[in-house]
Coordinates of C-alpha atoms in Angstrom, one line a residue:
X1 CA 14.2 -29.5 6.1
X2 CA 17.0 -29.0 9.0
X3 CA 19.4 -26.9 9.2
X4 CA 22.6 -27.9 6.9
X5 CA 25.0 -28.3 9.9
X6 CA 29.1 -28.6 10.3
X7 CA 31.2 -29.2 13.1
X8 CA 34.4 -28.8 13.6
X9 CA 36.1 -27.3 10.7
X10 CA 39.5 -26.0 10.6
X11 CA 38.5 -22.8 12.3
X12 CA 40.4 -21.5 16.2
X13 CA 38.0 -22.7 19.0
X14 CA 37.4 -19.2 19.9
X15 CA 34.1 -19.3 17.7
X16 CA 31.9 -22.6 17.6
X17 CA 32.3 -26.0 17.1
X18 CA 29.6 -26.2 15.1
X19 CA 28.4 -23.6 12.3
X20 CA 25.6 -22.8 10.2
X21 CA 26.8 -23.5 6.3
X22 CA 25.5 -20.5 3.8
X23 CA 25.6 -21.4 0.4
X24 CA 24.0 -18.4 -0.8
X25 CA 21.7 -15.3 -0.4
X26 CA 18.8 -13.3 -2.0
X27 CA 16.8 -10.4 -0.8
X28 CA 16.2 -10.7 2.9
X29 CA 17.1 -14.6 2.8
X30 CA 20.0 -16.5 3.4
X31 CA 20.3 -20.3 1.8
X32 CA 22.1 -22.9 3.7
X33 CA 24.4 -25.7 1.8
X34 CA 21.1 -28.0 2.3
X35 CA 18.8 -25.2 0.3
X36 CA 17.1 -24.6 3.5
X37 CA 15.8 -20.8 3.6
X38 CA 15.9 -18.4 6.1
X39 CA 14.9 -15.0 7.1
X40 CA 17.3 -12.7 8.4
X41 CA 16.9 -10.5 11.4
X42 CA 20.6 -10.8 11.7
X43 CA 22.5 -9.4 8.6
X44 CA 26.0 -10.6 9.1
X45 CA 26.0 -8.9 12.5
X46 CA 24.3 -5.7 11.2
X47 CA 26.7 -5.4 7.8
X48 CA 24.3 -6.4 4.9
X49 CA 22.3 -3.1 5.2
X50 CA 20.8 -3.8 1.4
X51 CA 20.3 -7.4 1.5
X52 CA 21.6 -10.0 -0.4
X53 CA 22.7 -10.9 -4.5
X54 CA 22.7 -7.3 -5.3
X55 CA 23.8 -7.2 -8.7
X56 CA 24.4 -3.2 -8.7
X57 CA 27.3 -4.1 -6.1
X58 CA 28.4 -7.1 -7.9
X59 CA 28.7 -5.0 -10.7
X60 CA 30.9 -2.3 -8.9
X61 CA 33.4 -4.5 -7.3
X62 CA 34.1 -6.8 -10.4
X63 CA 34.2 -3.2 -13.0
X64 CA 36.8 -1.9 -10.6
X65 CA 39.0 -4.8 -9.8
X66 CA 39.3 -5.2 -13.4
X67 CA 40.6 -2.1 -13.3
X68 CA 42.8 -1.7 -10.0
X69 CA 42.5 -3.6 -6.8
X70 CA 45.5 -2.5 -4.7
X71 CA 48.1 0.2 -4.5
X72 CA 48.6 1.3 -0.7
X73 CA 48.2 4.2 0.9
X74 CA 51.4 5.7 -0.6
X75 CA 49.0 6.3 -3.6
X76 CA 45.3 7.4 -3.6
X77 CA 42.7 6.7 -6.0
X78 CA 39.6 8.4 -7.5
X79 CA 37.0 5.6 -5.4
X80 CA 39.1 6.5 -2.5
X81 CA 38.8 10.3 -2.4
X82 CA 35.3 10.5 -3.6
X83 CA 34.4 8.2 -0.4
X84 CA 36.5 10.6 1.5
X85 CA 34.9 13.8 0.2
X86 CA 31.1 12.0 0.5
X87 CA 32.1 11.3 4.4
X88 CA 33.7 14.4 5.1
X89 CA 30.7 16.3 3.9
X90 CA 27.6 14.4 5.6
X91 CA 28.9 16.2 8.9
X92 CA 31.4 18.7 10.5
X93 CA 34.9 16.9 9.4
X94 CA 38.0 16.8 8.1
X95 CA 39.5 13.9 6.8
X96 CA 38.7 10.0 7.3
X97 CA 41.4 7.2 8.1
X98 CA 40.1 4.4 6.3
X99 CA 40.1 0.8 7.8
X100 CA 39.2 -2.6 7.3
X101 CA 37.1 -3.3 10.7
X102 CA 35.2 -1.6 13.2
X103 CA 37.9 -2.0 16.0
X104 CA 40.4 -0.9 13.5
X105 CA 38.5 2.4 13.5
X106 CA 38.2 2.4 17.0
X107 CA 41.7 2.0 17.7
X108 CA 42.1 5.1 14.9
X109 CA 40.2 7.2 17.3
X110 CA 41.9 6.3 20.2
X111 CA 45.1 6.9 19.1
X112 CA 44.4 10.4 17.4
X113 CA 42.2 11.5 20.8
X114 CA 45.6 10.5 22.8
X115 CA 47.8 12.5 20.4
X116 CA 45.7 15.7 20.7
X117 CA 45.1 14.9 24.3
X118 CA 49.2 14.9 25.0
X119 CA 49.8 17.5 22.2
X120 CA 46.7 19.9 23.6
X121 CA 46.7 19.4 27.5
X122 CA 50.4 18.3 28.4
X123 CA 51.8 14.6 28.3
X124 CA 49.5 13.2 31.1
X125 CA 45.9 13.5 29.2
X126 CA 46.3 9.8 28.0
X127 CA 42.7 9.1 29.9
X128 CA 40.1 7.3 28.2
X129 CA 36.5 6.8 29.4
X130 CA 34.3 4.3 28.7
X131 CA 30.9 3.0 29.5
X132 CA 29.6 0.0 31.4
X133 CA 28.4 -3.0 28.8
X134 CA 30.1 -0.7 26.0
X135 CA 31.4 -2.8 23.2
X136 CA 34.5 -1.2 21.0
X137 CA 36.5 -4.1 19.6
X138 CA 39.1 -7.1 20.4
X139 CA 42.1 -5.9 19.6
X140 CA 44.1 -4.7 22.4
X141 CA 43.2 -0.7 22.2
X142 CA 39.6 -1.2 21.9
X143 CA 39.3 -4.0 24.1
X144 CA 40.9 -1.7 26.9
X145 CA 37.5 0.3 26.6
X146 CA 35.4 -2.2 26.4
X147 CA 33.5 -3.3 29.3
X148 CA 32.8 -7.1 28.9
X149 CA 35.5 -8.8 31.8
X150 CA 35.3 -11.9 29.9
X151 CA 36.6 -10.0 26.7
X152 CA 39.4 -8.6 29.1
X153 CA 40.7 -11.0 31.6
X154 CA 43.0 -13.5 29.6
X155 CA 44.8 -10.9 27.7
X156 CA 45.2 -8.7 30.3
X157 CA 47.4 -6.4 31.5
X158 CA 45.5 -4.2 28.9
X159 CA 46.6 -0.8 28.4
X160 CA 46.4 2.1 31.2
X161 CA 44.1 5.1 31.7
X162 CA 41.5 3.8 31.2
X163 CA 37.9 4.3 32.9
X164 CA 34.8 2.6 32.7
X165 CA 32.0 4.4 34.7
X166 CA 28.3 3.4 34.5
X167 CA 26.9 3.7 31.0
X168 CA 23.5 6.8 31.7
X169 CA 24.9 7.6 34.9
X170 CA 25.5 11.7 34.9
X171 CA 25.9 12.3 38.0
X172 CA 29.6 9.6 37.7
X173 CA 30.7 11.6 35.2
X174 CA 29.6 15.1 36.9
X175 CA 32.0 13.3 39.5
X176 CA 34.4 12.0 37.6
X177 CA 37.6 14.1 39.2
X178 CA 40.7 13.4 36.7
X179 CA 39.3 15.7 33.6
X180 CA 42.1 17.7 33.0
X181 CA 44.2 13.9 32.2
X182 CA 41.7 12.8 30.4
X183 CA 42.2 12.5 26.3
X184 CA 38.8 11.4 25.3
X185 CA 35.4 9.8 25.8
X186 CA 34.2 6.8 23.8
X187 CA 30.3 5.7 23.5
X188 CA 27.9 4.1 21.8
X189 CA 24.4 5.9 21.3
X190 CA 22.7 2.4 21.2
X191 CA 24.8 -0.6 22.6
X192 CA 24.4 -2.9 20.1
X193 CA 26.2 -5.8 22.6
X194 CA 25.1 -4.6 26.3
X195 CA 21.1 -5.3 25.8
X196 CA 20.4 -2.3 23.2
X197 CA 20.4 0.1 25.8
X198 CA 20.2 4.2 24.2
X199 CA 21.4 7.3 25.5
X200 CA 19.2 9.1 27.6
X201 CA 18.3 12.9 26.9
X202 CA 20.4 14.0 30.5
X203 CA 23.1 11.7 29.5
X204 CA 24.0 13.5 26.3
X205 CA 23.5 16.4 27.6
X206 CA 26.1 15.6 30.2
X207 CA 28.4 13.9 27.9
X208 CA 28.2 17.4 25.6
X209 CA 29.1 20.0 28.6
X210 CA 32.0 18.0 29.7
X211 CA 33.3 17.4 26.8
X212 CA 33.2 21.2 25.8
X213 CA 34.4 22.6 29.3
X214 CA 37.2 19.7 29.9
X215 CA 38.8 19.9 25.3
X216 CA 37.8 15.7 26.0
X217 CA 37.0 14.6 22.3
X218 CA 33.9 12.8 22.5
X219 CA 34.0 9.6 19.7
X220 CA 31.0 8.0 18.6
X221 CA 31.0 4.6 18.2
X222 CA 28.7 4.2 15.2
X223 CA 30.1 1.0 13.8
X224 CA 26.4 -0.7 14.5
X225 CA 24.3 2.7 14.6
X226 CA 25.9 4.2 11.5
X227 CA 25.1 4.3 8.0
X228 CA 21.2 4.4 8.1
X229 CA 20.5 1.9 10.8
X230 CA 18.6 3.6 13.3
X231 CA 17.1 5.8 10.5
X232 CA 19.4 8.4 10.6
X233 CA 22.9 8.4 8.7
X234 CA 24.7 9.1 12.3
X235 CA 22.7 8.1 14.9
X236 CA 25.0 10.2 17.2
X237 CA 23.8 13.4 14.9
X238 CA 20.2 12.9 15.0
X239 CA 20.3 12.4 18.8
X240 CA 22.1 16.0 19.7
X241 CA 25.4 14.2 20.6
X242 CA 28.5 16.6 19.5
X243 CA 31.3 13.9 18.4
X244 CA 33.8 15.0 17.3
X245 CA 35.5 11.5 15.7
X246 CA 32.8 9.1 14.4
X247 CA 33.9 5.6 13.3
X248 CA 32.0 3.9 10.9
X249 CA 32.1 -0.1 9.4
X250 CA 29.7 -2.6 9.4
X251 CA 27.5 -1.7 6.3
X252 CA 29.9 0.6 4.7
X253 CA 30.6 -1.6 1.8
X254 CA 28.1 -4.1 2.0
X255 CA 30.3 -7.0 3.4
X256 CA 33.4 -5.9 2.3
X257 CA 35.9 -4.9 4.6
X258 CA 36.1 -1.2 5.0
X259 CA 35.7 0.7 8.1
X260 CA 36.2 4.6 8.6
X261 CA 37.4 7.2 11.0
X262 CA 36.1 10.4 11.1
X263 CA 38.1 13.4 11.9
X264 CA 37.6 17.3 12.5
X265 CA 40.4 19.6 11.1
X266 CA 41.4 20.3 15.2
X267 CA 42.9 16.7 15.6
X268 CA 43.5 16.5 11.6
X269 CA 46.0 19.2 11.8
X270 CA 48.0 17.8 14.5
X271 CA 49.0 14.6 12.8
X272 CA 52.3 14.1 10.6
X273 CA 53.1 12.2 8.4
X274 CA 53.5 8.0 10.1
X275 CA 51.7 8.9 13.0
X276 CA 49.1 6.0 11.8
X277 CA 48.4 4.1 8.9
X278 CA 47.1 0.8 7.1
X279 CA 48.0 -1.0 4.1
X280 CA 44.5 -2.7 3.1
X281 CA 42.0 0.6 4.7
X282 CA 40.4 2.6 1.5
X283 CA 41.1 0.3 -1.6
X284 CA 39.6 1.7 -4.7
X285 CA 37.3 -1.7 -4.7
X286 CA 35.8 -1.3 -1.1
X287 CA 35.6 2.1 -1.6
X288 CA 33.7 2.0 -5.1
X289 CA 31.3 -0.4 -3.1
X290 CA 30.9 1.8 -0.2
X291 CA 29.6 5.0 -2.9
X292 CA 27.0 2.9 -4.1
X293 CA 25.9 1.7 -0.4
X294 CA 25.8 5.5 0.4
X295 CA 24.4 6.4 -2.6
X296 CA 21.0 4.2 -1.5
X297 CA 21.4 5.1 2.4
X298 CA 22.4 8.4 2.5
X299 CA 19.2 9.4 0.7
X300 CA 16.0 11.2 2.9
X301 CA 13.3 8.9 1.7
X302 CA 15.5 5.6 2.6
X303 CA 16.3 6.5 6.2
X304 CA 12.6 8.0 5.9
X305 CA 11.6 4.0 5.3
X306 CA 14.1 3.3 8.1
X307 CA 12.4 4.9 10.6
X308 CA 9.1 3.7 9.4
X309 CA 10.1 0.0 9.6
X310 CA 11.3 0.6 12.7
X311 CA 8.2 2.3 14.1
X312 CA 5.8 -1.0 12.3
X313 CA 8.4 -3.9 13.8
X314 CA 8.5 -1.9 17.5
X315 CA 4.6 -2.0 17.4
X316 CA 4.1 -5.2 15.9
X317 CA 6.6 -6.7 19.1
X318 CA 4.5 -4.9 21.3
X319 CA 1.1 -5.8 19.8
X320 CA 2.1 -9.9 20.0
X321 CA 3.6 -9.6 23.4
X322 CA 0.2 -8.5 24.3
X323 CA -1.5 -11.0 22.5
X324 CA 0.7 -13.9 24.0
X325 CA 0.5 -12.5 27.4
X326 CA 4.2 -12.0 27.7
X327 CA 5.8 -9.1 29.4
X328 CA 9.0 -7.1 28.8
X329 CA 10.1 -4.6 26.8
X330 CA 10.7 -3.3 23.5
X331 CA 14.6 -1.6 23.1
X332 CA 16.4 0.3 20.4
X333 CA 16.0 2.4 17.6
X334 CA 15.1 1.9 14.1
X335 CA 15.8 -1.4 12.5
X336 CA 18.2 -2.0 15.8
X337 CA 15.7 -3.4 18.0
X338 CA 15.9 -5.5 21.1
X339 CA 13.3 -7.9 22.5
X340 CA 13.3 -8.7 26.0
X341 CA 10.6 -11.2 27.8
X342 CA 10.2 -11.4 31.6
X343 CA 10.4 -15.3 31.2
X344 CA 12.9 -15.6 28.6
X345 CA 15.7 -15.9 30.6
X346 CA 19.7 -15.3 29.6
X347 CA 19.8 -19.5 29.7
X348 CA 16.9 -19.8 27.7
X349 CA 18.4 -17.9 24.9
X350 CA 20.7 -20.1 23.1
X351 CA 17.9 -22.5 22.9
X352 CA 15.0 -19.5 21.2
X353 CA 17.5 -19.0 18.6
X354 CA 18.3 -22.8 18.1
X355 CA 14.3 -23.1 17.7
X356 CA 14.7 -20.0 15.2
X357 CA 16.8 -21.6 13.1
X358 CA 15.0 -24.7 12.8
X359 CA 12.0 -22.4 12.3
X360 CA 13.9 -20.9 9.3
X361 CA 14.5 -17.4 10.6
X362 CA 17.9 -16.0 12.0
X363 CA 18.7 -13.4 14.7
X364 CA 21.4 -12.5 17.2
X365 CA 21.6 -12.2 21.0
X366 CA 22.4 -8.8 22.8
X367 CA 23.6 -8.9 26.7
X368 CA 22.6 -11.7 28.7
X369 CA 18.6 -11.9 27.7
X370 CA 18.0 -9.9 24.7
X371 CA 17.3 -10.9 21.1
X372 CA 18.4 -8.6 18.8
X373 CA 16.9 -7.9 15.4
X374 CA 19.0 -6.1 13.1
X375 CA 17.5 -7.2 9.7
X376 CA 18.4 -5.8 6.2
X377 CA 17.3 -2.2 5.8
X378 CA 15.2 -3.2 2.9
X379 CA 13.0 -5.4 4.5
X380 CA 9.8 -5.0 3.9
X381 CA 6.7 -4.8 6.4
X382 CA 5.4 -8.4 5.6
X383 CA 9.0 -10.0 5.8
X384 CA 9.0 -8.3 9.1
X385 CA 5.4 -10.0 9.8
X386 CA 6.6 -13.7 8.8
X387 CA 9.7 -13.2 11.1
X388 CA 8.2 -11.6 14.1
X389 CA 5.3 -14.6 13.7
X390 CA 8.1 -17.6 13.8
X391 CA 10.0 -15.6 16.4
X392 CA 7.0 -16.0 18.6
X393 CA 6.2 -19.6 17.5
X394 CA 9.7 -20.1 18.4
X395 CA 9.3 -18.6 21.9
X396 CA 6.1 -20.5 22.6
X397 CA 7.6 -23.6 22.0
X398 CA 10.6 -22.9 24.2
X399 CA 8.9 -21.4 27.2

């Protein structure tokens, strides 16, 4: 059966021309209009943490919006605090600024780093540093701090004070000579777009002592790495890495759009009342979502399986390189893991994942010549088997 194809639908040009029609998911499988199956290493871009047709989520959203949908953030509601208070608690906090995206908490962070920057260290510390084939976001805040030039360059001029210096490079920022203006550091402990690329012991390290000595808040991205992911509930925790503003999104609410910000009371107590704000972030039906997802993730023996999984599909890459005779190298951490060959070239890509599909089995590209495999937390070990075998099968007949 082939893939159940469209092409151009109503949708801006800034995407495809031609998509990949899902009718409908179950598990660890996606279902296209055609009732084609596929496997999926690719989990809405790392958002459907626990799979697909949960009925315990189902049954969450549609209880509460029979209840209340919307009321702003002039009100609060139960859903909305208890996520709070949950958040708050899992690490050294203060309050979260809900969202509805993962650049909408980036820009959160931004803007509350700049405020205690001016408010702490005098009206120049606006600085922001960044990291070289960092991702943070497209809209116009995040997208200053992001690396990517094609990203950048027709929207530009972005906005100023911005840095990017070389992502694992301590010795550039041992260098870097305009601390004292600088409001805060942004970085992603596994760069889920630039090749899946993680921290490196001295590079924390680094990150941690200038940070401390220069009052720089140090954000975590953990829009990709949060929430279980790399086996941990904050990657950025588990590593040694002292944020103090995390932002969260992608499998928050399972799909629903909810994304979260973070806060420790230092920055927290600055802010008055308008300083930010959103009229969608924290709803009391994402937010009744988003306890259930964390009731599942934020539990030892799940991240426990994480890590596990992680460990099996790392080896079992390894193990079939070896077998195939390919070289290259395995990346990431946990159930973010990145693939890449010595003769799978950035061209060649497009054309492994075309091959994928066709093969039934879905995954996503990372830099210029890595798969990335991102699958549903629940996954199991032989669902990891079946994919990893038509990923290769897939290779072979591409190379």
């Amino acid at each position: 059966m082939t893939p159940y194809l469209i092409q151009n639908p109503p949708l801006p040009k800034n995407f495809a021309d031609t998509f990949l029609q899902i009718d409908y998911g179950k598990g660890c499988y996606l279902y296209d209009k055609g009732g084609k199956e596929y496997l999926d290493f690719g989990s809405g871009i790392a958002v459907n943490a626990l799979g697909y047709g949960r009925e315990d989520l189902a049954e969450a959203a549609y209880n509460q919006m029979k209840k209340l949908i919307h009321v702003s953030n002039v009100y609060t509601t139960e859903p909305t605090v208890q996520l709070a208070e949950t958040l708050t608690a899992a690490g050294n906090f203060a309050a979260v600024h809900f969202g509805s995206s993962g650049t909408e908490a980036n820009e959160a962070a931004l803007k509350y780093a700049r405020l205690y920057g001016k408010k702490m260290k005098g009206d120049n510390a606006i600085g922001l540093i960044s990291f070289s084939s960092g991702f943070h976001g497209r809209t116009m805040g995040a997208l200053s701090v992001t690396a990517t030039e094609k990203y950048k360059t027709p929207f530009g001029p972005l906005i100023p004070g911005c840095t990017i210096l070389p992502y694992n490079d301590p010795d550039a920022l041992k260098s870097f000579s305009d601390a004292a203006d600088t409001a805060a550091i942004i970085v992603e402990v596994v760069q889920g777009e630039g090749g899946l690329v993680s921290l490196s012991t001295e590079m924390i390290e680094t990150l941690n002592k200038f940070c401390a000595e220069n009052n720089v808040i140090l954000i975590a991205d953990e829009v990709q790495t949060g929430l279980g992911r790399t086996g941990s509930l904050f990657a950025s925790a588990a590593c040694g890495l002292n944020a103090d503003i995390i932002t969260l999104a992608k499998p928050l609410a399972a799909g629903l759009p909810l994304s979260a910000t973070l806060i420790p009371a230092k920055v927290n107590d600055l802010l008055s009342p308008g300083d930010h704000g959103t009229t969608f972030g924290g709803g009391p039906v994402t937010c009744q979502v988003a306890l259930k997802v964390l009731k599942h993730i934020n539990n030892k023996d799940f991240l426990d399986s994480v890590r596990i999984k992680g460990q099996f599909l790392s080896s079992l890459l390894q193990k079939t390189m070896k077998e195939e005779n390919l070289k290259g190298s395995v990346l990431g951490k946990g159930l973010m893991v990145g693939l890449q060959l010595d003769s799978l070239t950035a061209e060649k890509i497009p054309a492994v994942m075309n091959e994928c599909r066709e093969n039934g089995l879905l995954l996503l590209r990372s830099g210029k010549a890595v798969l990335r495999i991102v699958p549903p937390l629940v996954i199991s070990e032989k669902e990891l088997q079946d994919g990893v075998k038509i990923l290769f099968k897939s290779i072979k007949e591409m190379l």
